[in-house]
Coordinates of C-alpha atoms in Angstrom, one line a residue:
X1 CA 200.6 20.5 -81.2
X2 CA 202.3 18.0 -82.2
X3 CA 205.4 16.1 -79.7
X4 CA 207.9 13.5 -82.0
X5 CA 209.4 11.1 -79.3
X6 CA 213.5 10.7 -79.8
X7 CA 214.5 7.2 -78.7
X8 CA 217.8 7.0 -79.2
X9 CA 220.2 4.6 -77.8
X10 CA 223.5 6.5 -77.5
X11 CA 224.4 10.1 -76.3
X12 CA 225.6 11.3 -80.2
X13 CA 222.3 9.5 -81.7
X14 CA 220.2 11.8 -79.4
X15 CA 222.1 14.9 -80.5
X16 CA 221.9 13.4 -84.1
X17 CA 218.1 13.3 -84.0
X18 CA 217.4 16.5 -82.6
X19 CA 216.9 18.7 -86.1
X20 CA 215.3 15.8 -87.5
X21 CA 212.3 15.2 -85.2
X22 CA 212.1 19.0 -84.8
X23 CA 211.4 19.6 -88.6
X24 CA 208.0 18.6 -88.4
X25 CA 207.3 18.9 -84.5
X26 CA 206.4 21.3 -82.0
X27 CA 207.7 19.2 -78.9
X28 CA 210.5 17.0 -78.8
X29 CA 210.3 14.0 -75.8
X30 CA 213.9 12.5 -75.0
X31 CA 213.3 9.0 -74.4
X32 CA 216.2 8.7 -72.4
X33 CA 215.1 4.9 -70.7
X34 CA 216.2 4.7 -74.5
X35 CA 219.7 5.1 -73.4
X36 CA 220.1 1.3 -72.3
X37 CA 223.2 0.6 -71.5
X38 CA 224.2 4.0 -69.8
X39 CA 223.7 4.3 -65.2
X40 CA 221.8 7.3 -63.9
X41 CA 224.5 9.6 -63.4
X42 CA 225.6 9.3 -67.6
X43 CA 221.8 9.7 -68.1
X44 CA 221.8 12.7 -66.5
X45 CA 224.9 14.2 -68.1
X46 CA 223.5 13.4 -71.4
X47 CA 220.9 15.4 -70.4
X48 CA 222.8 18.2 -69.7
X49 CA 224.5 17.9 -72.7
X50 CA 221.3 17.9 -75.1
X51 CA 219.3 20.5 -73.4
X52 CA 221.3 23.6 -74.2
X53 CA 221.2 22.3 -78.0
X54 CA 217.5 21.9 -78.1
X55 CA 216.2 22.9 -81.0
X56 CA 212.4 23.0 -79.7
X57 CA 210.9 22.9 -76.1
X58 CA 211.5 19.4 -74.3
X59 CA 209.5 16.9 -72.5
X60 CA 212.0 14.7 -70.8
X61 CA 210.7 10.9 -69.7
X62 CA 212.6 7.9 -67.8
X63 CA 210.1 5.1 -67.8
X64 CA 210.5 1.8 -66.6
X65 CA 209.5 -1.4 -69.2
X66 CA 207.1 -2.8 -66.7
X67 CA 205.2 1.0 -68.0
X68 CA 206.2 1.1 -71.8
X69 CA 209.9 1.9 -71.5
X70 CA 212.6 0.6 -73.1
X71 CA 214.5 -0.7 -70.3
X72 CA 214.2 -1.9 -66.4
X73 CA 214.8 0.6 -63.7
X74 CA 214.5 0.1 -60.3
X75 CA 212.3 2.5 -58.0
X76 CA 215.4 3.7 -56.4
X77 CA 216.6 4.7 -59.7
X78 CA 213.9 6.6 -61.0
X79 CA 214.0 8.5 -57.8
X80 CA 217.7 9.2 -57.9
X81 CA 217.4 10.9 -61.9
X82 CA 214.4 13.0 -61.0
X83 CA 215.4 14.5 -57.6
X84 CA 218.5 16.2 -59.9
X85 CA 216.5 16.2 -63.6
X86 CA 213.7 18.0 -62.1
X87 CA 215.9 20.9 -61.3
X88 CA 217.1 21.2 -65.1
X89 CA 215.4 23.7 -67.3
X90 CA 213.7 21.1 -69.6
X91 CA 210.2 22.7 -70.6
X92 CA 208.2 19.8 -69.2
X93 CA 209.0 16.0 -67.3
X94 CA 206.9 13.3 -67.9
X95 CA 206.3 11.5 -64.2
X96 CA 204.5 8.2 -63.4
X97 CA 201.9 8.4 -60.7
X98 CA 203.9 6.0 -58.5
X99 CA 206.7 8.3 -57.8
X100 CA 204.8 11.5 -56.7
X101 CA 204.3 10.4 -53.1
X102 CA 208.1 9.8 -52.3
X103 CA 209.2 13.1 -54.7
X104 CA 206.6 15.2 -52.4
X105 CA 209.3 15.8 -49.6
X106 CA 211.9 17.7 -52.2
X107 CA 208.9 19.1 -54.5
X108 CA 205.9 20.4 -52.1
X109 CA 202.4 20.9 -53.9
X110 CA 203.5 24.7 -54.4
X111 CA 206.8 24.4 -55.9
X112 CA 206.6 25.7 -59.5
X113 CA 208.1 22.8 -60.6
X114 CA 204.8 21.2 -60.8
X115 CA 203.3 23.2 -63.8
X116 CA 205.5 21.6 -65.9
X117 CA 205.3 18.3 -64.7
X118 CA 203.1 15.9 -67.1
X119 CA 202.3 13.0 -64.7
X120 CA 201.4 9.9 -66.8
X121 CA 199.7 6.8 -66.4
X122 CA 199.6 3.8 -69.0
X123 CA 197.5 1.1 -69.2
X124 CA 198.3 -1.3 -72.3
X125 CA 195.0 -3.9 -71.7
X126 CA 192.3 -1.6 -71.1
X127 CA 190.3 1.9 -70.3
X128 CA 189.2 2.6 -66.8
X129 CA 185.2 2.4 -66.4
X130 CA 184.7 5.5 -64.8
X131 CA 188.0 8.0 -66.5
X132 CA 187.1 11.0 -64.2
X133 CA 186.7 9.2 -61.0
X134 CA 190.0 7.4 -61.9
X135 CA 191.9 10.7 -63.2
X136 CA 190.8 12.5 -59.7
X137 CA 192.4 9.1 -57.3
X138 CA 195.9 8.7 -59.5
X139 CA 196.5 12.1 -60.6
X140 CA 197.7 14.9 -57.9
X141 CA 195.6 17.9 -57.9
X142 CA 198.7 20.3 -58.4
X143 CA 200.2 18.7 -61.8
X144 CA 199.8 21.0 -64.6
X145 CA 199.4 18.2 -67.2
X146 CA 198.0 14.8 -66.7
X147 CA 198.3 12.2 -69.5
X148 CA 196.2 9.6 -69.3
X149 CA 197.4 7.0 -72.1
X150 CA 195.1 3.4 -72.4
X151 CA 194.4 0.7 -75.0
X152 CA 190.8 1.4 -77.0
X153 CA 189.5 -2.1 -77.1
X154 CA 185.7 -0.8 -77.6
X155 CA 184.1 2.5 -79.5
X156 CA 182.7 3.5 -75.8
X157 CA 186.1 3.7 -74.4
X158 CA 186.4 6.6 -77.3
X159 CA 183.9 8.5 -76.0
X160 CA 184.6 8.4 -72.7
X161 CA 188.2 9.8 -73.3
X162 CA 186.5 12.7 -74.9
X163 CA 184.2 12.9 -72.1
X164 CA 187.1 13.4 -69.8
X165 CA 188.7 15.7 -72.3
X166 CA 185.9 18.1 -72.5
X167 CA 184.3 17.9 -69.4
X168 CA 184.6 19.7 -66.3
X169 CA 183.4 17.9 -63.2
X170 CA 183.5 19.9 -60.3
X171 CA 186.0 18.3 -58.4
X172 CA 188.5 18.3 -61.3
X173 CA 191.5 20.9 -60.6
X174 CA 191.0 23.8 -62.9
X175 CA 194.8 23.8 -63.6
X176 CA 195.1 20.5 -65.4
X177 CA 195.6 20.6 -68.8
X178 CA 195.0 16.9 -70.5
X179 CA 196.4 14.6 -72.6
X180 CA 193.9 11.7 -73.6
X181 CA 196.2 8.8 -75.8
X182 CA 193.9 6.1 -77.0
X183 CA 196.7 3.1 -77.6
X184 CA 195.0 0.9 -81.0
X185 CA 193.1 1.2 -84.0
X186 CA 189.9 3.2 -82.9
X187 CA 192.1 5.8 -80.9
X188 CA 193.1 7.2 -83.6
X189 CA 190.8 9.4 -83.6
X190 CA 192.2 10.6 -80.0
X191 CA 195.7 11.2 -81.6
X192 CA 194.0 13.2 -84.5
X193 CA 191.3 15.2 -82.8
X194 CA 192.7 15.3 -79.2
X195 CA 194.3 18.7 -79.8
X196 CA 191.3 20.4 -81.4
X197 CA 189.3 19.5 -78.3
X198 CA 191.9 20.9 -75.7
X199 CA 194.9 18.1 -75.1
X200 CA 198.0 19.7 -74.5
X201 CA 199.4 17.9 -77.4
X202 CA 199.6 14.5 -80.0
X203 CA 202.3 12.1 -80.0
X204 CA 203.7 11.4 -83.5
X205 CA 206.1 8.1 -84.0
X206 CA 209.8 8.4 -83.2
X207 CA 212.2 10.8 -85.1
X208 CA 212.7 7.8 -87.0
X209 CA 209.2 6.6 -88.3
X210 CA 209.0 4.0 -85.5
X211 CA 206.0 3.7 -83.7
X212 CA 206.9 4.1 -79.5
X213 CA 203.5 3.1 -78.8
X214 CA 200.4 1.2 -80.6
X215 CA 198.7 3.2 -83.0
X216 CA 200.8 6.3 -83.8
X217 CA 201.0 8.5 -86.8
X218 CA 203.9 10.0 -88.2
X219 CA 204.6 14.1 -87.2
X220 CA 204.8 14.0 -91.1
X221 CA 201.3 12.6 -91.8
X222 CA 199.3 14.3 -89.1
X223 CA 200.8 18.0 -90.3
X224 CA 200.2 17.8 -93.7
X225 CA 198.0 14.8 -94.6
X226 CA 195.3 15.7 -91.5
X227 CA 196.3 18.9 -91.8
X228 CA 196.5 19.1 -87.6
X229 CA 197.4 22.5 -86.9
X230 CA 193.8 23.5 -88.5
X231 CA 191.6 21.4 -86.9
X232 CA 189.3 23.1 -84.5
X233 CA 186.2 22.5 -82.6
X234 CA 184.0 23.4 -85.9
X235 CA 185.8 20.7 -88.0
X236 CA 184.0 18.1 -89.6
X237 CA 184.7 14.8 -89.6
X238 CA 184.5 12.2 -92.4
X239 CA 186.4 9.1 -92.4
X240 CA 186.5 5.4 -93.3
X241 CA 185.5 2.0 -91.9
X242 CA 187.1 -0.6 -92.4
X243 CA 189.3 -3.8 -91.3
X244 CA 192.3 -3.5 -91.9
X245 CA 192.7 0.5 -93.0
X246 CA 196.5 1.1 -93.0
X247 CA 196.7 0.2 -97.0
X248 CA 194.0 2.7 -97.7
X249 CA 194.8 5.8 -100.2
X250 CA 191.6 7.5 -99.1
X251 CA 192.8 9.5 -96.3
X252 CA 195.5 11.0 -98.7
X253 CA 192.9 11.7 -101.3
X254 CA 189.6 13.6 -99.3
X255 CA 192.0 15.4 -97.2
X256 CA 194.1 16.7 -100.4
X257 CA 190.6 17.6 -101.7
X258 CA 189.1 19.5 -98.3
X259 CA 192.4 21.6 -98.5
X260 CA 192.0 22.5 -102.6
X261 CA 188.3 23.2 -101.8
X262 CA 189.2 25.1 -98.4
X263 CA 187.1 23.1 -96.4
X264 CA 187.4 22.6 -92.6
X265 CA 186.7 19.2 -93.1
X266 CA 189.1 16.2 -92.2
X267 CA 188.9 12.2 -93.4
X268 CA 190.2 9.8 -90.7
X269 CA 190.7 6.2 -91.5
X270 CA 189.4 3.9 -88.6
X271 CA 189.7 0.4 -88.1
X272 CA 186.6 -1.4 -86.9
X273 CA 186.4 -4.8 -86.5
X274 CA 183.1 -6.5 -87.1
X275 CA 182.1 -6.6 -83.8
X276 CA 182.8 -3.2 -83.3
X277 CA 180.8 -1.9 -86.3
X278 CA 177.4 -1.6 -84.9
X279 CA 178.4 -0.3 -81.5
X280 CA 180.5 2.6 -83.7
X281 CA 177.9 3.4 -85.9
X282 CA 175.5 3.9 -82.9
X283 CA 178.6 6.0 -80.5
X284 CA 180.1 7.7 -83.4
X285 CA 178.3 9.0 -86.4
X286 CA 174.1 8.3 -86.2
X287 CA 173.2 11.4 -85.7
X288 CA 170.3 10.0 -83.5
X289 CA 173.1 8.8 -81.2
X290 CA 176.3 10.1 -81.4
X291 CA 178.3 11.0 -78.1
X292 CA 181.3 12.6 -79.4
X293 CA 181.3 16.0 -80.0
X294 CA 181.9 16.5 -83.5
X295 CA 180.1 16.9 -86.5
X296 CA 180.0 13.9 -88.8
X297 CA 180.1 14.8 -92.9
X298 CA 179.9 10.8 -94.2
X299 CA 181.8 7.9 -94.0
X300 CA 183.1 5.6 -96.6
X301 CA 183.1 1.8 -95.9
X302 CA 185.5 -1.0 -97.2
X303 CA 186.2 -4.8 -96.1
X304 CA 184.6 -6.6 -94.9
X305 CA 181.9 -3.8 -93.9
X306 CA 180.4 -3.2 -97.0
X307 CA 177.1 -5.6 -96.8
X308 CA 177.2 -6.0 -93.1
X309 CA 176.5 -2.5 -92.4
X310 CA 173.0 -2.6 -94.4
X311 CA 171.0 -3.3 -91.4
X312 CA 171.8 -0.5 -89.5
X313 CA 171.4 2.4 -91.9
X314 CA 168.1 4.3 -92.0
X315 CA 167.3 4.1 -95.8
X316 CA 169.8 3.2 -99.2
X317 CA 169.5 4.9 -102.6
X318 CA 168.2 3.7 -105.5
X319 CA 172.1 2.4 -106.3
X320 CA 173.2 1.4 -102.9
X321 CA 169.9 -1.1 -103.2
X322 CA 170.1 -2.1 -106.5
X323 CA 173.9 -3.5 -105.8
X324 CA 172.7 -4.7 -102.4
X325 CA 176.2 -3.2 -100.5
X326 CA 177.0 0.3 -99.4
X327 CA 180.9 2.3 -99.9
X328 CA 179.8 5.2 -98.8
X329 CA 177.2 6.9 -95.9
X330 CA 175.5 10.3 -95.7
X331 CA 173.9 12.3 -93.4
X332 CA 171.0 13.6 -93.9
X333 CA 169.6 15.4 -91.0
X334 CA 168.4 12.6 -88.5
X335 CA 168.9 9.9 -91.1
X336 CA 172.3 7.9 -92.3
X337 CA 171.8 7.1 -96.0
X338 CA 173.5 3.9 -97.3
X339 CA 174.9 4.8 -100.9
X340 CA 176.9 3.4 -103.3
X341 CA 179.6 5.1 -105.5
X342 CA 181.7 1.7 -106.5
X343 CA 179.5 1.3 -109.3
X344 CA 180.5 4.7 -111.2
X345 CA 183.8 4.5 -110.2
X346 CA 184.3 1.2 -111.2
X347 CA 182.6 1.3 -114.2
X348 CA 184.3 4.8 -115.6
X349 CA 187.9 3.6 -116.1
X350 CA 186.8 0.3 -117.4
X351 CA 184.6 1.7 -120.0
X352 CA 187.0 4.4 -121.1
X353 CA 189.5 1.7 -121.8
X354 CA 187.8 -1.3 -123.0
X355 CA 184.4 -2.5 -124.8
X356 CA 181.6 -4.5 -122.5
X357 CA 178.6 -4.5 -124.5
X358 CA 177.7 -7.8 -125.2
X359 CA 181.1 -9.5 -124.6
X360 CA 181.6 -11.9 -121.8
X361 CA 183.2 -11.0 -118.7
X362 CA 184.6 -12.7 -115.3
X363 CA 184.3 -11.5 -112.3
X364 CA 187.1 -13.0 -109.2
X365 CA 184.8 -12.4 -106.0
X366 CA 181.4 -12.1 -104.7
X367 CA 181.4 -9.5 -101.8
X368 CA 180.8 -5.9 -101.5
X369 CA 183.2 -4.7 -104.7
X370 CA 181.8 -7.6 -107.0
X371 CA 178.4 -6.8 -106.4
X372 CA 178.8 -3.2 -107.5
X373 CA 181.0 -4.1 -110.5
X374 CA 178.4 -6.8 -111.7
X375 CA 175.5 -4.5 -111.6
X376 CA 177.3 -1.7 -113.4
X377 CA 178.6 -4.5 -115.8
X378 CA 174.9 -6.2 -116.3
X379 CA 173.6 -2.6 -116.8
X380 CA 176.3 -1.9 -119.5
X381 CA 175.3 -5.0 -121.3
X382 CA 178.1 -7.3 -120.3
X383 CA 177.7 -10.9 -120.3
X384 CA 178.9 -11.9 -116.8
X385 CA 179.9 -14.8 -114.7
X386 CA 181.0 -14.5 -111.4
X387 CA 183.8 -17.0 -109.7
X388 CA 183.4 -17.1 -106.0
X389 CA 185.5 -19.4 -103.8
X390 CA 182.6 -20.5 -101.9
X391 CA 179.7 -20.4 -104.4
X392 CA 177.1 -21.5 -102.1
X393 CA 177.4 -18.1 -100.3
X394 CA 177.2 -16.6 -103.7
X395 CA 173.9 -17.2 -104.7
X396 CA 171.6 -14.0 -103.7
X397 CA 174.5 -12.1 -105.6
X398 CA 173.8 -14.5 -108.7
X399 CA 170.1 -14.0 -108.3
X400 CA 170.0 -10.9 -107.9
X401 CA 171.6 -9.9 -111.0
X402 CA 171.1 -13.0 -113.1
X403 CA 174.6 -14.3 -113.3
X404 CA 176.2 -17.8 -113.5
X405 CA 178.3 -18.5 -109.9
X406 CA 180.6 -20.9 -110.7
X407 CA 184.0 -22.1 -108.5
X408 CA 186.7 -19.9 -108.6
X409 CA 188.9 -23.1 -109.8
X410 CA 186.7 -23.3 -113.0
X411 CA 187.9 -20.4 -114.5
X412 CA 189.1 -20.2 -117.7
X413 CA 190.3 -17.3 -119.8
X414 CA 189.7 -18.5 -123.1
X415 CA 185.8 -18.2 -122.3
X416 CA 186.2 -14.5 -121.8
X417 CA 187.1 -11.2 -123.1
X418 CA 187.4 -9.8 -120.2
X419 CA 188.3 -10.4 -116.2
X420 CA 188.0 -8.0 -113.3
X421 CA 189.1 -9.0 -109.9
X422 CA 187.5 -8.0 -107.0
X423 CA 189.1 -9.8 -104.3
X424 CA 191.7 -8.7 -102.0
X425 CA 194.3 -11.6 -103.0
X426 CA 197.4 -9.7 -103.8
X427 CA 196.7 -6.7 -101.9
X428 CA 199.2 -5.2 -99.3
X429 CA 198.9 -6.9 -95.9
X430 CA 196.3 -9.4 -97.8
X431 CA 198.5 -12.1 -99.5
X432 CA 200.6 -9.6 -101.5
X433 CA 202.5 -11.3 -104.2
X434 CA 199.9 -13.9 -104.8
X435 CA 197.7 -14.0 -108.0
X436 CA 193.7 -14.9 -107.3
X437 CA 193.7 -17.7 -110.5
X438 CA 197.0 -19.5 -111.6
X439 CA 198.6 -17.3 -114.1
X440 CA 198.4 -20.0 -117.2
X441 CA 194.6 -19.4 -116.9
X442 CA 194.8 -16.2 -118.1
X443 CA 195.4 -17.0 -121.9
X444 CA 193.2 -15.9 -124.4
X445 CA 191.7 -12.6 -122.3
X446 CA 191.7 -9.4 -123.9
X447 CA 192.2 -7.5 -120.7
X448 CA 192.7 -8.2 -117.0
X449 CA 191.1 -5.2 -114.1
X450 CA 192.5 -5.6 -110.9
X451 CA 190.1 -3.1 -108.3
X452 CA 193.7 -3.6 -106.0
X453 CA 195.6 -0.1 -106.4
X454 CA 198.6 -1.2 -103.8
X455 CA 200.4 -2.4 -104.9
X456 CA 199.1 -0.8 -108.3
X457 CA 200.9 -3.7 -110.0
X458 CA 199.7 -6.7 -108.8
X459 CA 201.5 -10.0 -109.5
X460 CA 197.7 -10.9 -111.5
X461 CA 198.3 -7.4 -113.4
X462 CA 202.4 -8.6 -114.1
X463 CA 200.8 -12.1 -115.4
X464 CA 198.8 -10.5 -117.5
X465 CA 201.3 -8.1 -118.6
X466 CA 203.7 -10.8 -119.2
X467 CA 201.2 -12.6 -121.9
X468 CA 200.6 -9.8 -123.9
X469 CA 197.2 -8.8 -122.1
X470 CA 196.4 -5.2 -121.7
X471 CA 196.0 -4.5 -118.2
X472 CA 194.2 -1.5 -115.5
X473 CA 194.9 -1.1 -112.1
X474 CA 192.6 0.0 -109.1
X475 CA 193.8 3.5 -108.8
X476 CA 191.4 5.2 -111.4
X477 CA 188.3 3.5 -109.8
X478 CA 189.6 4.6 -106.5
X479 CA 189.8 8.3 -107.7
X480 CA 186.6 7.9 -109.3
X481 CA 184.8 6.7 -106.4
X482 CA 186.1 9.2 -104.0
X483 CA 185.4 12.0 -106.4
X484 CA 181.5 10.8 -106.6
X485 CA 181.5 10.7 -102.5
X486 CA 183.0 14.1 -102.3
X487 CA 180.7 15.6 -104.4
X488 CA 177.5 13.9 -102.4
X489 CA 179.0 14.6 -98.9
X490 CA 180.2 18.5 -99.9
X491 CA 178.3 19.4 -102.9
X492 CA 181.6 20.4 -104.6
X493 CA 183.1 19.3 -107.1
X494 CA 186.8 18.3 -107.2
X495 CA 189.0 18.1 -110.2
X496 CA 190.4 14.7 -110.5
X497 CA 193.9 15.7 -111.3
X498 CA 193.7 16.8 -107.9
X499 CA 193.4 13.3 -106.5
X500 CA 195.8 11.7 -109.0
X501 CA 198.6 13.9 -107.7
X502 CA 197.6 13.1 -103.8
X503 CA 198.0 9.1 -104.7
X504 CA 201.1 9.3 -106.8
X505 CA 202.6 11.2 -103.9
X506 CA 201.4 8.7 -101.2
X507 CA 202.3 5.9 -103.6
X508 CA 205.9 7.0 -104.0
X509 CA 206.7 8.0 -100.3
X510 CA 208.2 5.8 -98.5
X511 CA 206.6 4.8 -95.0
X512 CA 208.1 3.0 -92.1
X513 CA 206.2 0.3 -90.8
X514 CA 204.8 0.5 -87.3

């Protein structure tokens, strides 16, 4: 199930909000430490007034800043507003550990209050070591929901939320139901798969798109994009590395495709650093390895992952090898297979568009994306150079294929027919707005690739457009690509049309930013 906070600064707002966070939620929780400028008592009567008009079952919360709230309440006050909200009909009341001792006198262990009391701790630095033996000394044995919400700085503190989710020590109350929220990048997968484990529920960004917390989805995105309400304890899980992943198309893509195919599949975008991406291989998808419960289908892999991950992967294919950088990882019984579909889908939209036999082409970049577009240029018959900003580094990607390196600064358009670029100036959150070689530079090109599909016109694609040049954008290689990697992970066979309509409509809606 999915809860959609309503943080709303004024009484009428509140009300305001109500249908809208209910039209894609199951739970609604009234922020009311939102309400800044209002004392306890006109808290409360707000209360009073909203809960009768509640268009889904309530979680009600008054947190403190020094805990993640939106304003600063004394101890005293806290008290005061849940000794009288506690006796409202509210379906649920989310309750920090500190206040259970002094609300113990009103509200005995017995009192049915208790089953719908979440009680909530929140840790913005870090996960505790041992979660059970920390959920057993904070949390009181007679809540009926604890929440345990804490920042993900590692792939282990992942699986040790899902421990805690799915195990049952002995000393653990049998009446708990759990709420694991891992704050940051890797817990995503906590805010996406917490529910098909057993939590109680997900919390999607505010009514109004706004994130309440690090690392939320909209209610929007994780009903119909993930496709929540489905997921189960037989899903599989697919996904993508990379650093950063909040650009990426690809979730909107596989998932669109696992729903056409009627799959019980689901693709979660996860960002892991480079320091993170051995330790997450190893936790999370080797099947040699893996401690989370799931069942892993493949991964795709982006920046800056795309050569570094070689070393840990069992065995590449005769492609993945050849271009000496991986997109995309299968499973194959005890083995994770490095393989590499940037080369087709690269290669497919170019070549439906444009002649490369035997005319000379440039190439902006050396990493993971150049090296699969050289060798499916070299093997087309291209004559290639490649500009790198740092040549030096270059050089086993030059001798590997037989291609000039040459400083980005020395190129020229004039020498070329063609120019792809494969590097991430001009991307969204990457230096959007900037173009990779000065825009005069481009005279005298046939054609100008851009592997960047958002924005899908990038200000090197406008240059170009500008001069007369004919122009492709990133989008048909990344439909191209994710087609191939459907196909190896599933075995089926998705029409493209099918992932053309699931960009265009992630490419035209708008998203608040976090």
């Amino acid at each position: 199930m999915i809860c959609t906070p309503i943080a709303a600064s004024t009484p009428d707002d509140l009300l305001a909000a109500l249908p809208v966070a209910a039209a894609a939620a199951d739970w609604l929780e009234l922020r009311l430490d939102a309400l800044h400028n209002l004392s306890v008592e006109a808290v409360l009567r707000a209360l009073h007034h909203v809960l009768p008009r509640r268009p889904r079952p309530v979680v009600v919360t008054f947190r403190p800043r020094e805990q993640g709230g939106f304003r600063d309440l004394s101890h005293a006050d806290r008290l005061r507003f849940w000794h009288s909200a506690l006796t409202t009909p509210a379906e649920a009341f989310d309750l920090e550990t500190d206040l259970i001792a002094q609300l113990l006198p009103t509200y005995p262990p017995d009192h049915p209050v208790w089953a719908r009391v979440v009680v909530s701790h929140h840790d913005f630095q870090a996960t505790p070591a041992d979660i059970h033996a920390f959920a057993l000394a904070h949390f009181p044995p007679h809540a009926g929901t604890v929440k345990l919400a804490v920042k993900v700085n590692q792939p282990d503190d992942v699986c040790r939320l899902f421990d805690w989710l799915t195990g049952t020590p002995s000393a653990t109350p049998s009446t708990w139901q759990k709420i694991p929220v891992g704050m940051g990048g890797l817990g995503v997968l906590t805010r996406i798969l917490g529910p098909a484990y057993g939590a109680r529920w997900t919390y999607s960004t505010g009514h109004d798109g706004r994130a309440v917390a690090p690392g939320q989805l909209t209610a929007t995105e994780l009903r119909e994009t993930f496709r929540l309400s489905s997921l189960d304890r037989h899903t599989i899980v697919a996904g993508l590395l990379g650093c950063p992943v909040a650009h990426s198309l690809s979730k909107d893509l596989h998932n669109a495709a696992f729903a056409h195919l009627g799959l019980n599949w689901v693709y979660i975008p996860v960002e892991v650093s480079p320091d993170d991406l051995a330790p997450f291989l190893r936790d999370a998808i080797h099947p040699r390895t893996r401690r989370l419960p799931w069942t892993v289908g493949g991964y795709s892999v982006t920046l800056p992952h795309k050569v570094a991950i070689l070393p840990y992967l069992d065995r590449l294919t005769a492609t993945a090898a050849r271009v000496g950088a991986v997109n995309t990882i299968l499973v194959s019984g005890q083995e994770l297979i490095g393989d590499n579909t940037d080369v087709a889908g690269a290669m497919r939209p170019l070549q439906q568009r444009f002649a490369v036999e035997g005319e000379p082409v440039a190439v902006l970049g050396a990493g993971g994306a150049a090296q699969a577009v050289v060798c499916g240029l070299v093997a087309a018959g291209a004559q290639v150079t490649v500009f790198a900003r740092h040549p030096a580094r270059a050089q086993d990607l030059g001798a590997r294929f037989d291609v000039p390196i040459v400083p980005l600064d020395d190129f020229h358009g004039r020498r070329f027919v063609g120019l792809v670029n494969t590097t991430p100036v001009g991307m969204a959150g990457y230096a959007e707005g900037a173009c990779p070689v000065p825009p005069e530079r481009l005279e005298g090109l046939a054609w100008v690739y851009d592997l960047i599909y958002r924005p899908r016109h990038t200000a090197l694609l406008q240059a170009a457009s500008q001069q007369g040049i004919a122009t492709l954008d990133g989008l048909p290689m990344l439909i191209a690509q994710a087609a191939e990697q459907l196909a190896r992970w599933t075995g089926r066979d998705v029409p493209e049309t099918i992932l053309f309509a699931a960009a265009e409509r992630a490419l035209h809606s708008v998203r608040p930013a976090p």
